[in-house]
Coordinates of C-alpha atoms in Angstrom, one line a residue:
Chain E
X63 CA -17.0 -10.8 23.6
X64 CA -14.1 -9.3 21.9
X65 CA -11.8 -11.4 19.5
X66 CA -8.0 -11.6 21.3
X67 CA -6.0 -8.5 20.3
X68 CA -3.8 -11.2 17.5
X69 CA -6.9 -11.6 15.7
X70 CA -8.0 -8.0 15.8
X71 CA -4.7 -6.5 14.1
X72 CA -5.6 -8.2 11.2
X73 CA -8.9 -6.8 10.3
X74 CA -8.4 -3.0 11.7
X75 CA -6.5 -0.4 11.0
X76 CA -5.4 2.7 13.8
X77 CA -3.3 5.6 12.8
X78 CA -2.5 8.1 15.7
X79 CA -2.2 11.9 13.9
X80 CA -2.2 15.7 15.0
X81 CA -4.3 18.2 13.7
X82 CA -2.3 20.4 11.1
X83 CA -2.9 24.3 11.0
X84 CA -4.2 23.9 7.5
X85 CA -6.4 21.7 8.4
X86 CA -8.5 24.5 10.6
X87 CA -11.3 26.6 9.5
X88 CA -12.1 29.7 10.9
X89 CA -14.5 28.6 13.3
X90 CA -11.4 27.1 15.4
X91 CA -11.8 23.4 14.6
X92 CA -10.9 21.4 11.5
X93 CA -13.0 21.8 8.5
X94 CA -15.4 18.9 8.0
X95 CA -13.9 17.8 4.5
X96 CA -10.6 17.4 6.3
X97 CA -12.4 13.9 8.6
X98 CA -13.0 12.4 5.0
X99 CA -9.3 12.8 4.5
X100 CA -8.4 11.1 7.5
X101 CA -10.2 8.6 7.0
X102 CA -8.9 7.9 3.9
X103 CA -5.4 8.0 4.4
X104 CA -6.3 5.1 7.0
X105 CA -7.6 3.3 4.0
X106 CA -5.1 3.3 2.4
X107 CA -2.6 2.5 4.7
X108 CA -4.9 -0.7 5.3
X109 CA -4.1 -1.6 1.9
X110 CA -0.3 -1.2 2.3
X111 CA -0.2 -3.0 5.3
X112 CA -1.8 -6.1 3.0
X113 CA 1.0 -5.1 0.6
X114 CA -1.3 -3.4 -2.0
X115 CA -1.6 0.1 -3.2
X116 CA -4.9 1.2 -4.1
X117 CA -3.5 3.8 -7.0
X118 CA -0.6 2.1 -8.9
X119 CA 1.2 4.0 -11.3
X120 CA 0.0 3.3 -14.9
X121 CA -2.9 0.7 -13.5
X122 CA -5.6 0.3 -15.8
X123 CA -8.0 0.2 -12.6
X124 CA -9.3 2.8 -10.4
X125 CA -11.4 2.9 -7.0
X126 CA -13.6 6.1 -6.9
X127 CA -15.8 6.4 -4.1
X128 CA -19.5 5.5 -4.8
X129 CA -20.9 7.0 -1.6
X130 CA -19.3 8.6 1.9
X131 CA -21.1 9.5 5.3
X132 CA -19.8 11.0 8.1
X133 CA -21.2 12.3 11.7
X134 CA -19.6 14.6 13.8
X135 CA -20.0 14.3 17.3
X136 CA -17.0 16.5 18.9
X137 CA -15.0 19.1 17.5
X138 CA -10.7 18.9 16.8
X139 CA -8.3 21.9 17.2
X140 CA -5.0 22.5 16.2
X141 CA -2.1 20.1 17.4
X142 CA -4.3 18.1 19.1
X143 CA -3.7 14.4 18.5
X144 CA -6.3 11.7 17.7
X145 CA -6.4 7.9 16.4
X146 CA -8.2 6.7 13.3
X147 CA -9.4 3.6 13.2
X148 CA -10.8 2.1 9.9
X149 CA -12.1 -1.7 8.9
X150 CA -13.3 -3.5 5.9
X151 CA -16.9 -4.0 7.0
X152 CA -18.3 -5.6 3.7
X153 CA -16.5 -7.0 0.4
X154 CA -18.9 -7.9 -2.3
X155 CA -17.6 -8.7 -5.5
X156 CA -17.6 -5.4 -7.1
X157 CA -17.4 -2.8 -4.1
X158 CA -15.6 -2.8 -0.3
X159 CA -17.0 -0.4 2.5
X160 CA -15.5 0.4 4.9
X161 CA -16.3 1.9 8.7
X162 CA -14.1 4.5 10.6
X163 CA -14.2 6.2 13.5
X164 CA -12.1 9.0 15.3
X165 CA -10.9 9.2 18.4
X166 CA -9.3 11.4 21.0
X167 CA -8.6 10.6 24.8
X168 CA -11.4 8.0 24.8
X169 CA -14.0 9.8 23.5
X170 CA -15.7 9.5 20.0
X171 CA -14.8 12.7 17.5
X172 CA -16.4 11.3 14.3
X173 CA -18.2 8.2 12.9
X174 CA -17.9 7.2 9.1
X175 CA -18.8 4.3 6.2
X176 CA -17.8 4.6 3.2
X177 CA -18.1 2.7 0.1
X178 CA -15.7 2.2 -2.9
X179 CA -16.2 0.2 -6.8
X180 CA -13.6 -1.6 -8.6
X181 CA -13.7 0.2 -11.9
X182 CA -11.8 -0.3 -14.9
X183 CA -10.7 3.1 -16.9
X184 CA -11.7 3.1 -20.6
X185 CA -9.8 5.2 -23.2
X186 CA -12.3 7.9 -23.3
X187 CA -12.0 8.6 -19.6
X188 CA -15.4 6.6 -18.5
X189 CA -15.1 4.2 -15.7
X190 CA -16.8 1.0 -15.8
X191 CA -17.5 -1.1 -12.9
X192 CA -15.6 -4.7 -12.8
X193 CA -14.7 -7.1 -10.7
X194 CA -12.4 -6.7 -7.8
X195 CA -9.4 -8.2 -9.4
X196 CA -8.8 -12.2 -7.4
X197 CA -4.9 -11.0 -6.3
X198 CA -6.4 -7.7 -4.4
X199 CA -9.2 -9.8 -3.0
X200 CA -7.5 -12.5 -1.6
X201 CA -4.7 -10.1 -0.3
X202 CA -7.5 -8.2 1.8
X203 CA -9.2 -11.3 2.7
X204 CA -7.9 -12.0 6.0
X205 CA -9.0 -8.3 6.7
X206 CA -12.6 -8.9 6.4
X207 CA -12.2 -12.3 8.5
X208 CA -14.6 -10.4 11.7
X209 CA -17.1 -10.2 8.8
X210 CA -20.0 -13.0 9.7
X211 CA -20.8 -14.6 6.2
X212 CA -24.0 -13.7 5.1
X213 CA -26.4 -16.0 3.1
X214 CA -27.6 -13.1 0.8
X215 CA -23.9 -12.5 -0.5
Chain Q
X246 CA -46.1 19.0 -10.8
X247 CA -43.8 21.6 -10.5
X248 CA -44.0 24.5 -8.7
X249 CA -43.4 27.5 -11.1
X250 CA -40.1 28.7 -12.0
X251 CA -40.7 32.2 -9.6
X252 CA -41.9 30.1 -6.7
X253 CA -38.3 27.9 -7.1
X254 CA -36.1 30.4 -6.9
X255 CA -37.2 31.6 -3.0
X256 CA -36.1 28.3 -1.9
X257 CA -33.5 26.9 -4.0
X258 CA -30.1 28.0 -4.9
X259 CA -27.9 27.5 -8.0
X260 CA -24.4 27.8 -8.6
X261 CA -22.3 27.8 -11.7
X262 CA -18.7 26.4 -11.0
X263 CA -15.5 25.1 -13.1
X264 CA -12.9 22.7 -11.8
X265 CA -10.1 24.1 -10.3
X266 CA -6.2 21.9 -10.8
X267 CA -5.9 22.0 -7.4
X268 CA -9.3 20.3 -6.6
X269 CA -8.3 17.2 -8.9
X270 CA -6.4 13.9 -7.8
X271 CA -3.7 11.9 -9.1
X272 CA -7.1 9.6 -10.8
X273 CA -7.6 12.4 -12.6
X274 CA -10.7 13.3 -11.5
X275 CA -12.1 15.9 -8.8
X276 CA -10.9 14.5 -5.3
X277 CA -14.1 13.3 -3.0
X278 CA -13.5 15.5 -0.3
X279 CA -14.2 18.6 -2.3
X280 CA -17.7 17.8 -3.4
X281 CA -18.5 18.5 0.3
X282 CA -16.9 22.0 -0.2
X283 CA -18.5 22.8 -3.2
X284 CA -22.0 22.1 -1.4
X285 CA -21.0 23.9 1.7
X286 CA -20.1 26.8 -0.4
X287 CA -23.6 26.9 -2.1
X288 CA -25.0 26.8 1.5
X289 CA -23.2 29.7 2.8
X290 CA -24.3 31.3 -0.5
X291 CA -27.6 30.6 0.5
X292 CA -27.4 32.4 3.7
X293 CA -25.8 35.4 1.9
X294 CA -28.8 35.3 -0.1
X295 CA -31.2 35.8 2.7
X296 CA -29.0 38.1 4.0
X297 CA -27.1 36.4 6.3
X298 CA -23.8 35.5 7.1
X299 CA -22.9 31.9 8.4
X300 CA -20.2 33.4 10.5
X301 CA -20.3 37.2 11.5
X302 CA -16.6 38.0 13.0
X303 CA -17.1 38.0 16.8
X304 CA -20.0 35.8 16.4
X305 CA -20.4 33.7 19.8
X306 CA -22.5 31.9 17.7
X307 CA -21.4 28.8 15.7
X308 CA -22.8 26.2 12.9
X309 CA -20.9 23.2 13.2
X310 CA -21.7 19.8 11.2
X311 CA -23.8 17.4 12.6
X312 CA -23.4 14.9 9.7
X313 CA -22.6 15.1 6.0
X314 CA -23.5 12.2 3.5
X315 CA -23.3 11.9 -0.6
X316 CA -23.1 10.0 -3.4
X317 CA -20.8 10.4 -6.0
X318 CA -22.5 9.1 -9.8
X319 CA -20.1 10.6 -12.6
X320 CA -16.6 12.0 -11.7
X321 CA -15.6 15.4 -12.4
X322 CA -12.7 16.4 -14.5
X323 CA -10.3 19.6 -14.4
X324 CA -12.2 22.7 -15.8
X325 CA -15.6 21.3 -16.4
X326 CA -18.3 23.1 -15.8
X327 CA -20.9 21.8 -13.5
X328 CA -24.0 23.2 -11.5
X329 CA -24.1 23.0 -7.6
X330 CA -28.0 23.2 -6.5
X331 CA -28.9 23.0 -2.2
X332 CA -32.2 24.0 -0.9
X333 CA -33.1 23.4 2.6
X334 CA -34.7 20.2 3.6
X335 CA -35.7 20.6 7.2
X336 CA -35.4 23.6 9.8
X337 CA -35.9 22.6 13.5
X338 CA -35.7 24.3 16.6
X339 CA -32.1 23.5 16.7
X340 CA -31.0 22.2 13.5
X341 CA -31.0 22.9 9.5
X342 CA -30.8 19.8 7.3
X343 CA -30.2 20.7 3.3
X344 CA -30.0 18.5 0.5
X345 CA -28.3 19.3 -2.8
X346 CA -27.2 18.0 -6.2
X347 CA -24.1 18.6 -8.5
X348 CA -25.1 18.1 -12.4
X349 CA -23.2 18.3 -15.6
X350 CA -24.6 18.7 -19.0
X351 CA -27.9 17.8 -17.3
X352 CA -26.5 14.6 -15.7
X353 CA -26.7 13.5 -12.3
X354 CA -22.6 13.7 -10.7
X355 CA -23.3 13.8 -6.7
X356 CA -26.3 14.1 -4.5
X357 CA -25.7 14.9 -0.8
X358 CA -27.4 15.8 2.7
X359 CA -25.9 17.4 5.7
X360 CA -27.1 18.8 8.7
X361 CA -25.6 21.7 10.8
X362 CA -26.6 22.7 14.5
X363 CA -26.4 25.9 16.2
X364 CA -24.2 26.2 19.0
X365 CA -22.9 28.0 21.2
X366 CA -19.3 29.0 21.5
X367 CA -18.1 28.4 25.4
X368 CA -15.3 30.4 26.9
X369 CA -13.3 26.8 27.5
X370 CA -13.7 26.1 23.7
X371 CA -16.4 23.4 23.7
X372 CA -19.9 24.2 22.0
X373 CA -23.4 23.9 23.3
X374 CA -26.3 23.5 21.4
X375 CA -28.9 26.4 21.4
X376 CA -32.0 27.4 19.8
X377 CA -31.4 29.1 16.3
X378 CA -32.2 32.8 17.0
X379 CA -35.1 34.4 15.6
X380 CA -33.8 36.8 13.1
X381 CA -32.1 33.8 11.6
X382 CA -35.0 31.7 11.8
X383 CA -37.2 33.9 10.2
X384 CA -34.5 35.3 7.4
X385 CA -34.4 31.7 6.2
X386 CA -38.2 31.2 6.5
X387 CA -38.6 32.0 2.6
X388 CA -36.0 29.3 2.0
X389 CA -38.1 26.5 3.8
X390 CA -41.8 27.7 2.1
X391 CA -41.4 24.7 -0.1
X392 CA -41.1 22.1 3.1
X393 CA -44.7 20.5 3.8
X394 CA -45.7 20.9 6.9
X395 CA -45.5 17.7 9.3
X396 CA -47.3 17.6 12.3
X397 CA -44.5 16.1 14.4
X398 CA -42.1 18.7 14.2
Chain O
X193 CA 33.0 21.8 8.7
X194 CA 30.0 20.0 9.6
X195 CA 28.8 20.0 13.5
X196 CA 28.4 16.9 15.2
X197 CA 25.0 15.6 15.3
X198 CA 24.5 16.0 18.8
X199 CA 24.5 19.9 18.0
X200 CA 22.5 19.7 15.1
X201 CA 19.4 18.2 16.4
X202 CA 19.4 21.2 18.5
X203 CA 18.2 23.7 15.5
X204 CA 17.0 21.1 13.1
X205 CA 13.8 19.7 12.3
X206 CA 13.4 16.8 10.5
X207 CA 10.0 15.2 9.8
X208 CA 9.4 11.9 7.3
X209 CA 6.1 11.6 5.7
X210 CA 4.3 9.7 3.3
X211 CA 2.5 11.5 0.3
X212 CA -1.0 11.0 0.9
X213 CA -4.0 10.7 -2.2
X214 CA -5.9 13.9 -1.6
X215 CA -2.6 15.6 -1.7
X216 CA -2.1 14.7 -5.1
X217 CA -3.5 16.2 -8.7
X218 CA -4.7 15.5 -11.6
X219 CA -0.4 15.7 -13.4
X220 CA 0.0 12.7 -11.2
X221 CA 2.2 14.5 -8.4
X222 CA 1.6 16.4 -5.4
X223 CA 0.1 19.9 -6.0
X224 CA 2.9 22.2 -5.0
X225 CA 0.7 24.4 -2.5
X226 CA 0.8 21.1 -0.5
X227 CA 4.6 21.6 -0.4
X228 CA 3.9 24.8 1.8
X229 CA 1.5 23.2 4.0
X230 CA 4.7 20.4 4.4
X231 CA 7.1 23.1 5.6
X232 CA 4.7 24.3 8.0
X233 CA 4.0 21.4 9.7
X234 CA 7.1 21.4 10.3
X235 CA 7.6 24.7 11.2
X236 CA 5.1 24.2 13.7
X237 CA 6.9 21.0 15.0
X238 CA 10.3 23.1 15.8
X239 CA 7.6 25.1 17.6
X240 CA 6.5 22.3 19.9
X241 CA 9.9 21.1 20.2
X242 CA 10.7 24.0 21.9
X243 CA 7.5 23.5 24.2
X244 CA 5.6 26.1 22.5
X245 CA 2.8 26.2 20.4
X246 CA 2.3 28.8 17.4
X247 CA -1.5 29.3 18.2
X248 CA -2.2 28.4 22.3
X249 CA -6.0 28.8 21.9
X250 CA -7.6 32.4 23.1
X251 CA -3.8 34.4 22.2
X252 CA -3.8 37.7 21.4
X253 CA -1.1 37.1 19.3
X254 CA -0.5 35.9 16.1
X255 CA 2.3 35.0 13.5
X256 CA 1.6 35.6 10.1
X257 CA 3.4 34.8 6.9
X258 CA 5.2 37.7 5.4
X259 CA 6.6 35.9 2.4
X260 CA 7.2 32.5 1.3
X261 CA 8.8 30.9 -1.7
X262 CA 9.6 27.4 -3.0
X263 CA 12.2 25.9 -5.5
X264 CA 10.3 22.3 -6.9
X265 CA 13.5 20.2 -8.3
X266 CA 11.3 17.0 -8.7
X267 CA 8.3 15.8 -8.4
X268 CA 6.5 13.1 -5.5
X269 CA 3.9 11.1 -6.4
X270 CA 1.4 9.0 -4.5
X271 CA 2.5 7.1 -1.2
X272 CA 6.0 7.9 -1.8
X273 CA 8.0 8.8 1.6
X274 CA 10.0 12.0 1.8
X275 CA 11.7 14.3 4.3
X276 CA 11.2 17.8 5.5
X277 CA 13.9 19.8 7.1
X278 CA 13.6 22.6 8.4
X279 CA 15.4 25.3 10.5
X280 CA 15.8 29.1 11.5
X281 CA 17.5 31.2 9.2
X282 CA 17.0 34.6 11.2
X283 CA 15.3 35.9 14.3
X284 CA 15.1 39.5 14.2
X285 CA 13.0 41.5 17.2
X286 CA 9.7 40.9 15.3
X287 CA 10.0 38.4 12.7
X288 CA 11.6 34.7 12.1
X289 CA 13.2 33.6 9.1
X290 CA 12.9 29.4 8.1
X291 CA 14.6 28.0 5.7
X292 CA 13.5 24.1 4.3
X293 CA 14.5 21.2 2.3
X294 CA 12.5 18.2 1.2
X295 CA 14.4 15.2 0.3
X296 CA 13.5 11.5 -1.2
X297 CA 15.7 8.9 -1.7
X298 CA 18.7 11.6 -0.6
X299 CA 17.4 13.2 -3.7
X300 CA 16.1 16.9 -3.2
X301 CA 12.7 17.8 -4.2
X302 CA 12.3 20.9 -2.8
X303 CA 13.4 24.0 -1.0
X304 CA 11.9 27.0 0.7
X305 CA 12.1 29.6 2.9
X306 CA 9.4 31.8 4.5
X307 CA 9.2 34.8 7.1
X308 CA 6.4 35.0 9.6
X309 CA 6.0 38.3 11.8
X310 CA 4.7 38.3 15.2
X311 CA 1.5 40.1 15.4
X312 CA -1.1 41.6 18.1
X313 CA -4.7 41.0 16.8
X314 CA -6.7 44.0 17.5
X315 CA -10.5 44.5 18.4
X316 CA -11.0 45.3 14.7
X317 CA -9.7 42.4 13.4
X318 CA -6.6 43.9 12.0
X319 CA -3.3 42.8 12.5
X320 CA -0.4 45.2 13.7
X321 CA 3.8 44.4 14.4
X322 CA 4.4 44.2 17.1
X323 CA 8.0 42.6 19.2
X324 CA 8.6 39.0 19.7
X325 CA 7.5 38.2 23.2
X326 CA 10.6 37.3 25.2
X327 CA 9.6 33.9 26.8
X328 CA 9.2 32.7 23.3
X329 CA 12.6 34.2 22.0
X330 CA 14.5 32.4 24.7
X331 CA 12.6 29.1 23.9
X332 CA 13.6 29.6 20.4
X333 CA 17.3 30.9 21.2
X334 CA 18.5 27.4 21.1
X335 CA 17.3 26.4 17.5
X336 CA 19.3 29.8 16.5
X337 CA 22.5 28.5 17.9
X338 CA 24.0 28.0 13.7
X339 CA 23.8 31.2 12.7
X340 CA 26.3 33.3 12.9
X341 CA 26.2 37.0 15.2
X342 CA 25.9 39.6 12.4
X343 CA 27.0 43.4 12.8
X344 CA 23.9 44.4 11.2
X345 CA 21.7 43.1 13.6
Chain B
X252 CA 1.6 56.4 -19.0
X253 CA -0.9 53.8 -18.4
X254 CA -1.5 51.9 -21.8
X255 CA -5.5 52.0 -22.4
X256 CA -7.9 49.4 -21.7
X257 CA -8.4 48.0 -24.6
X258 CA -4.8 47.2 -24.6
X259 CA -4.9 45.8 -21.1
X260 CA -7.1 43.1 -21.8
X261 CA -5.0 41.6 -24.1
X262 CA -2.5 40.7 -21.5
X263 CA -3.5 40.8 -18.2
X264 CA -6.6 38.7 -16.7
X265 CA -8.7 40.0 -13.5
X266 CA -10.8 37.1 -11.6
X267 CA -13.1 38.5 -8.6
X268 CA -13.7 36.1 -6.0
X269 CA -14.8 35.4 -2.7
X270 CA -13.0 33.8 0.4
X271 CA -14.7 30.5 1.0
X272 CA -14.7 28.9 4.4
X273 CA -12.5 26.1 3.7
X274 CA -9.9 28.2 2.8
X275 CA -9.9 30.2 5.9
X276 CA -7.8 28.6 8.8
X277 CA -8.3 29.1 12.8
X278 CA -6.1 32.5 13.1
X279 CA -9.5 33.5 11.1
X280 CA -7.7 34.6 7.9
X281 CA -7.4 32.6 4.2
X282 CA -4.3 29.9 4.7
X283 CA -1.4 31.6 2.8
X284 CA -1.3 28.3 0.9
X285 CA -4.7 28.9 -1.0
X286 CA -3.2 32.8 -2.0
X287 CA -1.0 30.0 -4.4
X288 CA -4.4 28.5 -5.4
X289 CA -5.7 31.7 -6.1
X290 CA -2.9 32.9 -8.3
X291 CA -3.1 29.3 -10.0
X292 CA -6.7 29.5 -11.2
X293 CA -6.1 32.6 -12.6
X294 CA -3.1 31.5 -14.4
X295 CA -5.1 28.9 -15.9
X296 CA -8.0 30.9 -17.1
X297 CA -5.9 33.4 -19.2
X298 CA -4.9 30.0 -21.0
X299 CA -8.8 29.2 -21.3
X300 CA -8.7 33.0 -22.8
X301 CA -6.4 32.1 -25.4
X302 CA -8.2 29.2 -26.4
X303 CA -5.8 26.7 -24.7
X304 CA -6.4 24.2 -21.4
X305 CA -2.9 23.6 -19.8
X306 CA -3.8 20.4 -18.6
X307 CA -5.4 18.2 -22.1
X308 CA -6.8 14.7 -21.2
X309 CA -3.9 12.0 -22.6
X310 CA -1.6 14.9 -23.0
X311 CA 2.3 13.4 -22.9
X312 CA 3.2 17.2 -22.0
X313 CA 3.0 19.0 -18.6
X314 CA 3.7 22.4 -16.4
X315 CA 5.5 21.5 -13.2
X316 CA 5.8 24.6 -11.4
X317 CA 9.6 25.4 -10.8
X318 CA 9.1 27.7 -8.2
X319 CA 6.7 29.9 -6.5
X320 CA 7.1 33.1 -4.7
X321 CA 4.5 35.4 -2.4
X322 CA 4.6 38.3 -0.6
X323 CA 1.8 38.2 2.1
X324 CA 0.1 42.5 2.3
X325 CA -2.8 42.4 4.6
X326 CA -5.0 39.0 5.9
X327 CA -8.3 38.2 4.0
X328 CA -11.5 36.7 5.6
X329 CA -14.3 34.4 5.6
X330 CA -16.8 35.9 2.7
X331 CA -14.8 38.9 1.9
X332 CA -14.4 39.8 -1.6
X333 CA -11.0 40.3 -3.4
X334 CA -9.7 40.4 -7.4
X335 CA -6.5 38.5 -8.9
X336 CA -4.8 40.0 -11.7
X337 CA -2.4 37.9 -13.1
X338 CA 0.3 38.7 -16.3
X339 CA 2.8 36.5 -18.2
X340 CA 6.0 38.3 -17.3
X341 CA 8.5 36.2 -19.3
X342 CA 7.8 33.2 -21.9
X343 CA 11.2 32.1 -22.5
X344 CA 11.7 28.9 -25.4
X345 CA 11.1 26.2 -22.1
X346 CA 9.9 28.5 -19.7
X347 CA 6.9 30.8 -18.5
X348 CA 6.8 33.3 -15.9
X349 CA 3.6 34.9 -14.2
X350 CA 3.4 37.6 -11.7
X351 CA 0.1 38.6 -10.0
X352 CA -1.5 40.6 -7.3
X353 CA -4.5 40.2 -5.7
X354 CA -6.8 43.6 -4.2
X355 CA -9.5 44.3 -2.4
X356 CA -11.0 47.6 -2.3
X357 CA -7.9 48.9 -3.7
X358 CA -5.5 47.6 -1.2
X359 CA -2.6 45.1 -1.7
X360 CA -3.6 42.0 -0.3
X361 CA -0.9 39.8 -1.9
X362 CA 2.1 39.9 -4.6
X363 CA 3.4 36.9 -6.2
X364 CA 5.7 35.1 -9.0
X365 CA 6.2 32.1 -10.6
X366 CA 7.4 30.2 -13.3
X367 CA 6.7 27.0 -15.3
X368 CA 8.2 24.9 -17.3
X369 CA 7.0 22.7 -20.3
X370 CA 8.0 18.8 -20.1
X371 CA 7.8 15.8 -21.6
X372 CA 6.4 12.7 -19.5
X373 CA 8.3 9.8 -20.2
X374 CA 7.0 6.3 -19.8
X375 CA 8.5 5.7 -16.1
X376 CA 7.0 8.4 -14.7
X377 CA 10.1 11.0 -14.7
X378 CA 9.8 14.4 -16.8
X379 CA 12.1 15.9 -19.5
X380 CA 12.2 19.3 -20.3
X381 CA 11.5 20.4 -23.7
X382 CA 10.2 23.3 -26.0
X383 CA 7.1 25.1 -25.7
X384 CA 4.9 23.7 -28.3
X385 CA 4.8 26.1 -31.6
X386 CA 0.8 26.1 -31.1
X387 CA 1.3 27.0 -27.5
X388 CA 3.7 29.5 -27.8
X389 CA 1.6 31.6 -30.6
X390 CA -1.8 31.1 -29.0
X391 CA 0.1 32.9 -26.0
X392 CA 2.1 35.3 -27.7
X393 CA -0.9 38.3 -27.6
X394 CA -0.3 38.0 -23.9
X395 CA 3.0 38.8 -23.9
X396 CA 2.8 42.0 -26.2
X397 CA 3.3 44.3 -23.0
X398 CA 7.1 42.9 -22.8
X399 CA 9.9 45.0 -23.6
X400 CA 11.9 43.0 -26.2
X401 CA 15.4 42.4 -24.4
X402 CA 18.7 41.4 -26.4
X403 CA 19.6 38.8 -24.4
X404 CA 16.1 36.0 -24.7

């Protein structure tokens, strides 16, 4: 069964969008790379609409992807409009993946997961994994609420 | 064991890159997307190496992605140096899967799979999947004599 | 004298967008070849405004960029929204001259103007000048309404 | 009167390259916006050649472009090769100017200028300009030997 629309806006994230020219490749249909863009624009607009930015200025913390996957199912061309639709599908305490998928008239262009690490940036330019700071977390809490709560977390 | 050093070089292909300004992000480091691009470049040099081209002008032809996958270890920073690696993985009747690894300084920074089909291009636009033509096939033959036989393919 | 607004929408193209991550480098601000990729979106908006598209799929025709060049008065960073303007500056029998502005905050970040050339793509692959077709002159008449008749044309 | 290699080198840097497939775009020819891309990467290796990186980690300076400027010759393709050749033009005391062309087999693919200009990042985030570093400006100053002194810089 499907949770009431109400409870769905809180957890997932649609943007509509139109292919760019620059986003082509010579083979007539957007490059690959470009879907992992999408998809992450999506993301972060998730994190907006919890009113968070995922790249302050002058933060000391950073979130740099630890792994992406994407499959391909149906071309886009230019101009032609699609939806993005992302959600949180695990928070642990270090990392949040997320899963996407791309849309156009009904049919499935693009599947995706993706995974991302709270890190903190050390003076030398090293990262160093931390904990999701409490005031992010609890601001994208009510966005993983679909998640069912696992004993092994 | 490893095979020896003349026996690698049929199958395996290495490129020498720097980071480019435009490739980095506002992080600081190499954006995600374009670790997919620097693989996909390695793989069309492959092809080029066998004496191919991944897309002949006029081809009615095509090599979309299937699916594309990595993980990212160690970021990369604006004009460092780094080493792209892809070999092929698996050749079937339809489909080429490759694997590849970026390295720095002799340090894992992103390994990645991705899998193209042949297709071909249909006057209306859409693509069909075909069998990969002989020449092709057997051009990249050398690049798959490392690939142990499986009985189920 | 400024026209009423009524009038202007009929030859200017306004678009608001949101800086997005992978647009961004390593300075902490957008890369300026992005800033080209803005104006041409909406360049390609006016386009469909009109009811035309720039690149209908299978056209023999083409319309590429003769020149292009870009004033950057200040930066944009990450998620920061923004303007693009744009309108015709010229339409001569075979090419069309834009001119753009990008604003913030009615700040202005940036200005351009480009010429494209409309082009018959030959068997060959090569390009050669040719006129503007008339349908889509007379769709674009309209959007030329603010300039001014010149002897010289 | 051509001045003789030797002296070239001094002052003008030649990349060769190839078109990758990302940069191409689906009228099948390299998006104008990566010519900028080109131009840029060349820019920055004839700093690399003078022992410099424009872009130091922690640096408080930067090189915003002030504008940009391209003249598009002839289209180039997926795999094709092509060479930049890129020149300081000016170095004025805030200021540096670039022109470059890129070729292939002889024939003017592109033409372009721009200009830079050094600044200071201040804590919010804004940019002052300032004086080209003494270091900067000497490290630099072989490249600029093929100016004609002029009474008014």
């Amino acid at each position: 069964m499907r949770a009431p629309r109400d409870a769905e806006v809180r957890y997932e994230l649609q943007l509509q969008r139109r292919v760019a020219f620059s986003e082509t490749d010579t083979a007539g249909i957007v490059h690959f790379s470009n879907f992992f863009r999408y998809f992450e624009d999506a993301e972060h607009e998730i994190w907006r609409s919890a009113g968070l930015s995922i790249h302050p200025e002058t933060s000391p913390i950073g979130w740099p992807r630890v792994s992406a996957s994407c499959e391909f199912h149906r071309p886009l061309r230019f101009e032609q409009e699609f939806e993005v639709i992302v959600r949180i599908a695990e928070m642990t305490r270090r990392t949040i993946t997320y899963t996407g998928e791309i849309t156009r008239s009904g049919e499935r262009v693009a599947t995706a997961t993706w995974k991302i690490a709270c890190v903190s940036k050390l003076p030398d330019g090293s990262m160093k994994s931390i904990d999701i700071p409490e005031d992010v977390a609890s601001c994208l809490a009510p966005l993983t609420s679909h998640i069912a709560p696992r004993a092994s977390q």
